[in-house]
mmCIF file of C-alpha atoms in Angstrom:
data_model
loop_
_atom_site.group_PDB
_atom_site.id
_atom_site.type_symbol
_atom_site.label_atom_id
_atom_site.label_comp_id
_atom_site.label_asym_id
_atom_site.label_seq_id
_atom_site.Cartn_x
_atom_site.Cartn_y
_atom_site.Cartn_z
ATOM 1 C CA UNK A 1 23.014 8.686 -8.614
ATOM 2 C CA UNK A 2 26.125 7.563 -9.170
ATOM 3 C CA UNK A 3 29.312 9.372 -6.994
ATOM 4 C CA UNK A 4 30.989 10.265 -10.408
ATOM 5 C CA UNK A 5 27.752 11.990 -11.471
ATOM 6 C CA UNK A 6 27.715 13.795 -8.283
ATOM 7 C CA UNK A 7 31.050 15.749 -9.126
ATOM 8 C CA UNK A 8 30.231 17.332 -12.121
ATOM 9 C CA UNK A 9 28.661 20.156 -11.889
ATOM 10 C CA UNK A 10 25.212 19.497 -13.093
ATOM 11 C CA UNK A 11 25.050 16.398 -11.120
ATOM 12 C CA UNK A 12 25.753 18.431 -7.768
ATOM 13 C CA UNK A 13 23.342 20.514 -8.366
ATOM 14 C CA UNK A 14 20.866 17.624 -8.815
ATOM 15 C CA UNK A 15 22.175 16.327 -5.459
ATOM 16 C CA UNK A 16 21.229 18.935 -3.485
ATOM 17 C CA UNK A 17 17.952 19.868 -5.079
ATOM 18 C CA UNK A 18 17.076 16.610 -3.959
ATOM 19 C CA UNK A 19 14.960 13.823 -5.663
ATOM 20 C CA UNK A 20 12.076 14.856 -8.003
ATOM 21 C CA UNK A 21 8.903 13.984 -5.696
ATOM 22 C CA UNK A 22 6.819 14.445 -8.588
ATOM 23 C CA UNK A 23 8.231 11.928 -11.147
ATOM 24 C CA UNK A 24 8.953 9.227 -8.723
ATOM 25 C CA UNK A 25 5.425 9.795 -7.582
ATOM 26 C CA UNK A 26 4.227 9.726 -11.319
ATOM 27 C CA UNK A 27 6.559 6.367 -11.833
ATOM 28 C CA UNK A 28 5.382 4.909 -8.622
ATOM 29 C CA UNK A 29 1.377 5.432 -9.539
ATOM 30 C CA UNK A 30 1.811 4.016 -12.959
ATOM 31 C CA UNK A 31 3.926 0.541 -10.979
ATOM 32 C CA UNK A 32 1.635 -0.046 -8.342
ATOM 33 C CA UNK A 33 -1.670 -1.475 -10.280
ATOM 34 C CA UNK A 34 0.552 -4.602 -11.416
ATOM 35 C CA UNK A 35 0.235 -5.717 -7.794
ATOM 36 C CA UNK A 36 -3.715 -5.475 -7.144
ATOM 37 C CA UNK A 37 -5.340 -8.694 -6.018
ATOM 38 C CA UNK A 38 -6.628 -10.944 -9.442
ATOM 39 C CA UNK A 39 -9.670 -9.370 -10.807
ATOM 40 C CA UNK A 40 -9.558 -6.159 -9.069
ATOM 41 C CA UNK A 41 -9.694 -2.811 -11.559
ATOM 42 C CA UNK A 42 -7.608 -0.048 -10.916
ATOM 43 C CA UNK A 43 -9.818 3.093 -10.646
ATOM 44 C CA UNK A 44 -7.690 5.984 -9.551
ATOM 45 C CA UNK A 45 -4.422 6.140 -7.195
ATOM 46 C CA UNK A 46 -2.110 8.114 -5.847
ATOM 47 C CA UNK A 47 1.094 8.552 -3.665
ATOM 48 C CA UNK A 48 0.341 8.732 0.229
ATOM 49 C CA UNK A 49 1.876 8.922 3.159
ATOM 50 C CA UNK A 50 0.796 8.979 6.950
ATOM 51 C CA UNK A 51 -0.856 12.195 8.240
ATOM 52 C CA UNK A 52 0.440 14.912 10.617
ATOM 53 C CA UNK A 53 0.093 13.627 14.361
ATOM 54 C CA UNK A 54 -0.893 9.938 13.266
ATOM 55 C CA UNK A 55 1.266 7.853 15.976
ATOM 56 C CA UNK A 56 4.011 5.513 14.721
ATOM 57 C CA UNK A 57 2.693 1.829 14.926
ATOM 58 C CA UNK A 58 4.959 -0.281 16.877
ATOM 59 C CA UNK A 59 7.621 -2.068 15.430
ATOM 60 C CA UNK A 60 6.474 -5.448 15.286
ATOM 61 C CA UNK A 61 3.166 -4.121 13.554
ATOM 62 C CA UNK A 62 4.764 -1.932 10.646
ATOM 63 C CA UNK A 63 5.329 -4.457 7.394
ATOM 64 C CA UNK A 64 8.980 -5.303 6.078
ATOM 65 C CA UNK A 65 8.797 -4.300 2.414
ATOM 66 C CA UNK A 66 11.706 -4.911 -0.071
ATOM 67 C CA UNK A 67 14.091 -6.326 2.882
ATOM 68 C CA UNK A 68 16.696 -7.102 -0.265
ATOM 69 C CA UNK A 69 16.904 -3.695 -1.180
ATOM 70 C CA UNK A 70 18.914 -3.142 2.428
ATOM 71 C CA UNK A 71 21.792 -4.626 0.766
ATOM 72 C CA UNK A 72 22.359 -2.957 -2.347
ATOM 73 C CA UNK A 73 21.741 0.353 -0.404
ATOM 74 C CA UNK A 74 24.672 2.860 -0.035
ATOM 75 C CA UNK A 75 25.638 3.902 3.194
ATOM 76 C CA UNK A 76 27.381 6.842 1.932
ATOM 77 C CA UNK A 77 24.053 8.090 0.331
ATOM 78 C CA UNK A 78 22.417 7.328 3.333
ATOM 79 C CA UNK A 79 24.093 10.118 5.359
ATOM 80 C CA UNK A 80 23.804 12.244 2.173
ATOM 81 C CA UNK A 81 20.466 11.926 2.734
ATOM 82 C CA UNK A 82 20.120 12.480 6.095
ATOM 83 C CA UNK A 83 22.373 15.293 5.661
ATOM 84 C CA UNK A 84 19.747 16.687 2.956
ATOM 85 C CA UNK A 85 16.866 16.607 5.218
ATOM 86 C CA UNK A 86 18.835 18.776 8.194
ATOM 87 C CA UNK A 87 19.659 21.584 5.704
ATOM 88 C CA UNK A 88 15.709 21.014 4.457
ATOM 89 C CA UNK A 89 14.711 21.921 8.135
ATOM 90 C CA UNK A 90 17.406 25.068 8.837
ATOM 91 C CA UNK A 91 15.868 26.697 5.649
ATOM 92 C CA UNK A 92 13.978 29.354 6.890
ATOM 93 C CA UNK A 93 11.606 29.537 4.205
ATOM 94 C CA UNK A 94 10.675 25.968 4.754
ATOM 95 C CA UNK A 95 10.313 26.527 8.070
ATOM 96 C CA UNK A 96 7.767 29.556 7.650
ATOM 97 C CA UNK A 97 6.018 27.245 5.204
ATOM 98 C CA UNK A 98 5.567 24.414 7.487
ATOM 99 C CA UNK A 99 4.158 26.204 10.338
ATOM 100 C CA UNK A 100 2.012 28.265 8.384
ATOM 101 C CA UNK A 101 1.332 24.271 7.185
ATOM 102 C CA UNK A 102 0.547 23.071 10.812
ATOM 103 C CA UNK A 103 -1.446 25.517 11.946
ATOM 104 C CA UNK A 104 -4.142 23.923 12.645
ATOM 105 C CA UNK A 105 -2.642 20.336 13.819
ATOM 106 C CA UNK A 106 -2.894 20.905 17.497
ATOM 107 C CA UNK A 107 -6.784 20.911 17.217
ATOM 108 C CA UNK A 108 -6.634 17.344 14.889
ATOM 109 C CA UNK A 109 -7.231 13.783 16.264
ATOM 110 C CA UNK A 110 -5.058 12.204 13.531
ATOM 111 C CA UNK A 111 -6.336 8.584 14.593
ATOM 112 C CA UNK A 112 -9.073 7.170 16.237
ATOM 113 C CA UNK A 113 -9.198 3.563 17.043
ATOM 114 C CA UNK A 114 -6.273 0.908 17.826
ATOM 115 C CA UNK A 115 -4.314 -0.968 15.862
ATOM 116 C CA UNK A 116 -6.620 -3.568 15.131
ATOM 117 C CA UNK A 117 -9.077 -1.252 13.481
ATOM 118 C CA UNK A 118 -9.398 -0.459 10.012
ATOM 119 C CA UNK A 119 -7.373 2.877 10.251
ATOM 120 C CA UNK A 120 -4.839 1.267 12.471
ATOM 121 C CA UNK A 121 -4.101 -1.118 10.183
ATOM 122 C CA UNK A 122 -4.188 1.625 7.279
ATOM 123 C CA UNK A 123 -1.917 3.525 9.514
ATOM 124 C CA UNK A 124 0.531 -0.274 9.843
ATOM 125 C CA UNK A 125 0.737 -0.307 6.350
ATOM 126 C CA UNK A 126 1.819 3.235 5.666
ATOM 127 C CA UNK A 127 4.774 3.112 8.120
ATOM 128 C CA UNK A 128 6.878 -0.203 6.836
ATOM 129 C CA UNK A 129 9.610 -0.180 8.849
ATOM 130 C CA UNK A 130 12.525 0.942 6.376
ATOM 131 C CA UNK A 131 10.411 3.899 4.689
ATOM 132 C CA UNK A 132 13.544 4.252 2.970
ATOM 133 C CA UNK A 133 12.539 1.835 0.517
ATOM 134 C CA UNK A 134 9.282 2.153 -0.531
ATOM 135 C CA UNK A 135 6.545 5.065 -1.944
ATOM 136 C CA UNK A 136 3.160 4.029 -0.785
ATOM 137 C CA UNK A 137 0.434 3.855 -3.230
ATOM 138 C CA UNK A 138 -3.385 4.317 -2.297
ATOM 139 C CA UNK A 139 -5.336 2.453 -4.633
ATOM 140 C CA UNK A 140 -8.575 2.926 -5.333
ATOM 141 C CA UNK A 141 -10.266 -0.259 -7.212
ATOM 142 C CA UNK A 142 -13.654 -1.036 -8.453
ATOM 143 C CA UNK A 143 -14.107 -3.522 -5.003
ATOM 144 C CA UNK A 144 -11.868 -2.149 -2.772
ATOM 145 C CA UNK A 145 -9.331 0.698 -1.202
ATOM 146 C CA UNK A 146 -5.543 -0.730 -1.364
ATOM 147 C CA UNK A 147 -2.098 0.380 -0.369
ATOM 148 C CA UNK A 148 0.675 -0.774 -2.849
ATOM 149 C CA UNK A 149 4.103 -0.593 -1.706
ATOM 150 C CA UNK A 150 6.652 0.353 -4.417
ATOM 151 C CA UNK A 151 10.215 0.083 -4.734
ATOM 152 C CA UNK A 152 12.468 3.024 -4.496
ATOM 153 C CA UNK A 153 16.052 2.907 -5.747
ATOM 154 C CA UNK A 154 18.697 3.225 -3.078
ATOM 155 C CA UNK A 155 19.468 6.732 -3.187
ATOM 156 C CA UNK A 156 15.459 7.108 -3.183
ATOM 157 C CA UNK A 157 15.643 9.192 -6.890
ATOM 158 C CA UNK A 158 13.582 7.452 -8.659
ATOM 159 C CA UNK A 159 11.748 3.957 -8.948
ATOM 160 C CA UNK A 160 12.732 0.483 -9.561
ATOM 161 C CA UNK A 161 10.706 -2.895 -10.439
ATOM 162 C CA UNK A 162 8.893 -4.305 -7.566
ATOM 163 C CA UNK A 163 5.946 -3.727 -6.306
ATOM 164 C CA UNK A 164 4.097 -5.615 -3.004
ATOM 165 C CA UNK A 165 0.700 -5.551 -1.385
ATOM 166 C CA UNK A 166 0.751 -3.493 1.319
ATOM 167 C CA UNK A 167 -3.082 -3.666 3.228
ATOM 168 C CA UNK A 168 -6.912 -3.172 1.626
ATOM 169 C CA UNK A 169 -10.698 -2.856 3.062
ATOM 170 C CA UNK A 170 -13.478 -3.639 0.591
ATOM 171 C CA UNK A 171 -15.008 -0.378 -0.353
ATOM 172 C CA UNK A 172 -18.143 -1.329 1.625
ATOM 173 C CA UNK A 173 -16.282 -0.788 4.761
ATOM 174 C CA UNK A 174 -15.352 3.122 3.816
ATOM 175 C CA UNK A 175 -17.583 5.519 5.224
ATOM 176 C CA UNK A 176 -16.165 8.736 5.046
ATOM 177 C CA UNK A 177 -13.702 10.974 3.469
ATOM 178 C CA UNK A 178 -12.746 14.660 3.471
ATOM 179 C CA UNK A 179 -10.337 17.016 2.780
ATOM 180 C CA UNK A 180 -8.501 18.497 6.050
ATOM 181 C CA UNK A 181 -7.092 21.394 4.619
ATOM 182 C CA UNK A 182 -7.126 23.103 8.179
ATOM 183 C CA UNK A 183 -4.516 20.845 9.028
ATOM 184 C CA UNK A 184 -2.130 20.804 6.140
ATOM 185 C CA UNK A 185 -3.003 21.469 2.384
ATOM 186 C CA UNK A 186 -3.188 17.747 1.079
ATOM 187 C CA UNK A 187 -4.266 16.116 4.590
ATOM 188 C CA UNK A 188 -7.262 14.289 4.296
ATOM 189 C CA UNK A 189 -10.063 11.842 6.923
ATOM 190 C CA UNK A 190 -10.271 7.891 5.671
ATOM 191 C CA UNK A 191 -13.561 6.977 8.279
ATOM 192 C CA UNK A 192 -14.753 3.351 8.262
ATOM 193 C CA UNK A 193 -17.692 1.056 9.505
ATOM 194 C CA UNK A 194 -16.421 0.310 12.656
ATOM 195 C CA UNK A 195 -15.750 3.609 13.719
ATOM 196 C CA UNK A 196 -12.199 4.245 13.101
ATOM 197 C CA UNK A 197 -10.489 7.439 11.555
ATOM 198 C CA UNK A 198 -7.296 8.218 10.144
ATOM 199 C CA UNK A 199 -5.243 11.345 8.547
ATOM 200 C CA UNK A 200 -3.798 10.877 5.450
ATOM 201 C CA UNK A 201 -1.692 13.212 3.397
ATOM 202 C CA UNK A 202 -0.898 12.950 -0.391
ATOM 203 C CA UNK A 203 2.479 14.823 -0.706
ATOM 204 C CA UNK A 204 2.553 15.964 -4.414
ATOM 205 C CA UNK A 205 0.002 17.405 -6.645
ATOM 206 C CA UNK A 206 -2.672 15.623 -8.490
ATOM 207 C CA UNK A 207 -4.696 14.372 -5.997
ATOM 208 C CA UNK A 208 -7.990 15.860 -7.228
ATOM 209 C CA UNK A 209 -9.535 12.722 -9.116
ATOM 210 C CA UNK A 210 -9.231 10.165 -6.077
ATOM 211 C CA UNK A 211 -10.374 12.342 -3.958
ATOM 212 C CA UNK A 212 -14.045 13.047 -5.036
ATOM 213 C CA UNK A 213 -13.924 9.441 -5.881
ATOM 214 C CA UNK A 214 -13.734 8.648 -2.383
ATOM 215 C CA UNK A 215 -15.446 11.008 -0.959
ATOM 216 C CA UNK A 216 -18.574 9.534 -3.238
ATOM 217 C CA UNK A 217 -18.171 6.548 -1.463
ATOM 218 C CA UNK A 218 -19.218 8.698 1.623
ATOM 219 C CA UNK A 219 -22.732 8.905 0.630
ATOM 220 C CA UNK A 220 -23.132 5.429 2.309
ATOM 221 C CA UNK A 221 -23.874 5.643 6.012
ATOM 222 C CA UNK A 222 -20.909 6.601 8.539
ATOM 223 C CA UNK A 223 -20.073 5.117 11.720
ATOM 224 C CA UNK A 224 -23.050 4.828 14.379
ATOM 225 C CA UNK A 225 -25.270 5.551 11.188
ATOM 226 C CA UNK A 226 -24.798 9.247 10.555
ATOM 227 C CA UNK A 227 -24.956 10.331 6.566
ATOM 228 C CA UNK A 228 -20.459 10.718 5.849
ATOM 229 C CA UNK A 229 -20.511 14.175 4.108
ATOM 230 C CA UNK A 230 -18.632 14.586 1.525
ATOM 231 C CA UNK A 231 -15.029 14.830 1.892
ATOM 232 C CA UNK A 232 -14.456 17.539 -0.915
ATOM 233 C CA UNK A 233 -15.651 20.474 1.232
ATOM 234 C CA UNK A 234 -18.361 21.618 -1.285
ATOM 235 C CA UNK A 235 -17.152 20.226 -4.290
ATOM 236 C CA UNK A 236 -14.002 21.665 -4.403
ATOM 237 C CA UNK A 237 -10.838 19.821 -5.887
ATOM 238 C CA UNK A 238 -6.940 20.374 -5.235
ATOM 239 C CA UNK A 239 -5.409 22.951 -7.655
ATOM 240 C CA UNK A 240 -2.516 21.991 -6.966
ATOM 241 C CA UNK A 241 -1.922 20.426 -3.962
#
């Protein structure tokens, strides 16, 4: 947004509702097939971000994504932003809605395995190292699970063109997923062959489609050869979440 907009009226108040989560998630979704490997379908995607508790990878393990988009960003937006997510935490219903939110965090392994494994390298790919600059994309494809970085405009309101391969595991390798609504509505358990788990979280609504396709994939054998329930809790999809 550009500083003129900001100071009409209208445009402040766009400011400081911050950016629409839902259409740059929408925009993001519909960019981040072009960059599947050759010959892979899309199936189903969404937005997704790193779940509550997961650790942050070291530096020289998180991915540099869009490194040109550091110089067309706007330092004064930068603090506008920063500013933005302060106020976000002193609101007091936010705050009642986040703890309600993490109520059940403190009984959650958010990641098992190291970095090497498949959900430490998951994990890797979901925290590039300027966030600022990218909406992560799981992709689900008819071979494999992907993540799809995709480029975010500097004041991080909406999406721009670019979009870069982030990490993928051919779907062989998934063997479990479910929801973990007891840790935040939208958190959910990626499990794979060699015994690794992560927390995931999908941050705006429409998540309901990938994830009882993935959780189908759980009816293949989990790690040390247990049947992976299904991750959908009985069936149940997100309303909403």
């Amino acid at each position: 947004m550009k500083f003129s907009e900001v100071l009409s009226w209208s445009g402040f108040r766009a400011w400081i509702s911050g950016p629409d989560r839902h259409a740059v998630a929408r925009e993001a979704v519909r960019r981040a097939g072009a960059a599947l490997p050759a010959g892979e379908r899309l199936v189903d995607c969404h937005v997704v971000e790193s779940g509550e508790g997961v650790p942050t990878p070291p530096d020289r393990l998180r991915p540099v994504v869009f490194p040109q988009a550091e110089a067309a960003t706007d330092r004064w937006l930068l603090r506008a932003d920063k500013a933005e997510r302060v106020l976000d935490r002193m609101n007091p219903v936010n705050a009642a809605v986040d703890a309600f939110d993490h109520r059940g965090r403190a009984g959650a392994r958010a990641l098992t395995g190291d970095w090497g494994s498949a959900a430490g390298q998951l994990t890797c790919a979901l925290r590039p190292r300027d966030e600022r600059h990218a909406v992560s994309v799981l992709v689900l494809g008819d071979r494999g699970l992907h993540v799809i970085h995709v480029r975010k405009s500097p004041d991080g309101r909406s999406v721009v063109p670019g979009a870069q391969y982030g990490w993928g595991v051919p779907l062989g390798r998934v063997a479990l997923f479910r929801k973990r609504n007891d840790v935040k509505h939208g958190t959910h358990e990626i499990g794979f062959n060699d015994g690794s788990r992560v927390s995931v979280f999908f941050p705006v609504a429409g998540w309901g489609t990938l994830s009882e396709a993935l959780a189908g994939l759980g009816s293949a054998a989990g790690p040390g050869g247990e049947q992976a329930g299904h991750g959908v809790d009985g069936g149940e999809s997100d309303s909403g979440g």
